[in-house]
Short mmCIF file of C-alpha atoms in Angstrom, two decimals:
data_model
loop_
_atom_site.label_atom_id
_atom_site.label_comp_id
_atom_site.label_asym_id
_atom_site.label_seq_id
_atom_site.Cartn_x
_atom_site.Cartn_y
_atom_site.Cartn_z
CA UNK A 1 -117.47 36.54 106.66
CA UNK A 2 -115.39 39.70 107.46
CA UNK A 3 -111.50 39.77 106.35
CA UNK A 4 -108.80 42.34 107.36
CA UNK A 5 -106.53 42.58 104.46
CA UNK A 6 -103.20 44.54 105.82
CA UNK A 7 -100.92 46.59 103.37
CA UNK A 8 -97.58 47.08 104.02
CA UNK A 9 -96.18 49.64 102.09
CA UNK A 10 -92.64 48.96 100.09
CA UNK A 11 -90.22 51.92 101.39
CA UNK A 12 -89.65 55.09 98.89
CA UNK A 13 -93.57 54.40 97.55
CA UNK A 14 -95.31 57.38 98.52
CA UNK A 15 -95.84 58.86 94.86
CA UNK A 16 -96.98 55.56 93.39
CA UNK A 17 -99.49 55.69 96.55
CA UNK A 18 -100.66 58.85 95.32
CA UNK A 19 -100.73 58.04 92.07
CA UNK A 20 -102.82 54.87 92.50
CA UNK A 21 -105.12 56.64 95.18
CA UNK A 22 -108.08 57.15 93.35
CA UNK A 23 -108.24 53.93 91.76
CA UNK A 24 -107.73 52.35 94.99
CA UNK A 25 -110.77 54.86 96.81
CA UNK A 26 -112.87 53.75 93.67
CA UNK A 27 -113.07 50.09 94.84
CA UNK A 28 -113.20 51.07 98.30
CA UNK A 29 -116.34 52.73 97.31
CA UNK A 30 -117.35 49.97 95.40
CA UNK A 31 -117.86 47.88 98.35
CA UNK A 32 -119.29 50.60 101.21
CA UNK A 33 -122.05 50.98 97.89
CA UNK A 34 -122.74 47.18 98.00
CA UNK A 35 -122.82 47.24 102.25
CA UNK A 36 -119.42 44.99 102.44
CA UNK A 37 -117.01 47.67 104.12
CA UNK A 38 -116.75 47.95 107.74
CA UNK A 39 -114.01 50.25 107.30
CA UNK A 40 -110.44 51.15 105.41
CA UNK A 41 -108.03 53.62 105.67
CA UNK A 42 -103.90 54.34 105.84
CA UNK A 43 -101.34 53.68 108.97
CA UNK A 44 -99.30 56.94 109.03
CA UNK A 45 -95.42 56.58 109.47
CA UNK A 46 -95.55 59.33 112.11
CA UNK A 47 -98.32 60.15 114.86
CA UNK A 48 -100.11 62.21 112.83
CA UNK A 49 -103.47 62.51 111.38
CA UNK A 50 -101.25 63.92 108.00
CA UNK A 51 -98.03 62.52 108.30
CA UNK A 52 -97.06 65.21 105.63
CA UNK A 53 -93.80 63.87 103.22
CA UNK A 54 -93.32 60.84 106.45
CA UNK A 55 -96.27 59.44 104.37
CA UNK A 56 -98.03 56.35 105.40
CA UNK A 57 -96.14 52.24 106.24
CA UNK A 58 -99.42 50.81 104.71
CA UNK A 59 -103.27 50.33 105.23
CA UNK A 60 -106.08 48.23 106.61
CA UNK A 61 -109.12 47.24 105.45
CA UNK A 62 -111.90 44.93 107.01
CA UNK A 63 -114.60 43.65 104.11
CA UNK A 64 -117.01 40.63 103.85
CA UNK A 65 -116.45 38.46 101.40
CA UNK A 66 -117.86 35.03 100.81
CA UNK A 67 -114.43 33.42 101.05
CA UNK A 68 -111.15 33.54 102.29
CA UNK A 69 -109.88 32.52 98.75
CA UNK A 70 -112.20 35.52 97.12
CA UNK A 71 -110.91 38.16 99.87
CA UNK A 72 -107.11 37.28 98.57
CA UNK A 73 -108.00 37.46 95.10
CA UNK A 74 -109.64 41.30 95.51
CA UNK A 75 -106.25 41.96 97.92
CA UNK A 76 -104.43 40.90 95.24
CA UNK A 77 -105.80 43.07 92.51
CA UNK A 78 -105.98 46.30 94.46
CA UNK A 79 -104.20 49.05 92.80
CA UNK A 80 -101.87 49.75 95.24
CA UNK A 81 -100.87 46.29 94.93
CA UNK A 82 -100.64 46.55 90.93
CA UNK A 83 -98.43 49.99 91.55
CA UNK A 84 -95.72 48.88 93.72
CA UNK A 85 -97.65 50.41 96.89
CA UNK A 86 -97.68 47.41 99.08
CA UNK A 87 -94.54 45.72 99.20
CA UNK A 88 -96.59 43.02 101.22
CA UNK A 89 -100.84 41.79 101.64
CA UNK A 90 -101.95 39.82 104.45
CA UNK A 91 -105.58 38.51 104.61
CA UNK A 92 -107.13 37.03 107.64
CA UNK A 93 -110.58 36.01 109.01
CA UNK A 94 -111.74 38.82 111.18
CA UNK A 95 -114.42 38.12 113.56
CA UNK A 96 -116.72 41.57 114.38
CA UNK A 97 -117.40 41.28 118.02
CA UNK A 98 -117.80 45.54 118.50
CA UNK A 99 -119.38 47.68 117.33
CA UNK A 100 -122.65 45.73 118.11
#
């Protein structure tokens, strides 16, 4: 089943964000490689596609995973999480209805 797993990001964290990035893109990749990402990426604080120094409030990503107890547990030990990026990580059921 797909999850969206939601970021929020704790205020002041834009440097551990950047810091933490590649790990972060690393399991990202992990998962497109292994077909389970439908897709990821930041919120910006501003409307902007580069928010510049605003930086970003957090992130979403939707992923298949066989549980709901298996999506929390790969939330949970994202490295944003680890750094002190996301203040807060929600995990839901997503159903895909679009894209077809």
């Amino acid at each position: 089943m797909w999850y969206a797993i939601i970021g929020r990001d704790a205020p002041g964290s834009l440097e551990r964000r950047r810091q933490a990035r590649a790990a972060h893109l690393a399991r990202l990749e992990a998962l497109q490689e292994e077909g389970r990402l439908l897709l990821a990426g930041p919120f910006p604080a501003v409307d902007a596609e580069d928010p510049g120094p605003a930086g970003w409030t957090g992130s979403l990503i939707v992923a298949e995973f066989a549980s709901l107890e298996e999506a929390e547990a790969w939330a949970q030990a994202d490295p944003y999480r680890e750094a002190g990026v996301y203040a807060e990580v929600e995990v839901r059921p997503f159903r895909r209805v679009f894209p077809k």
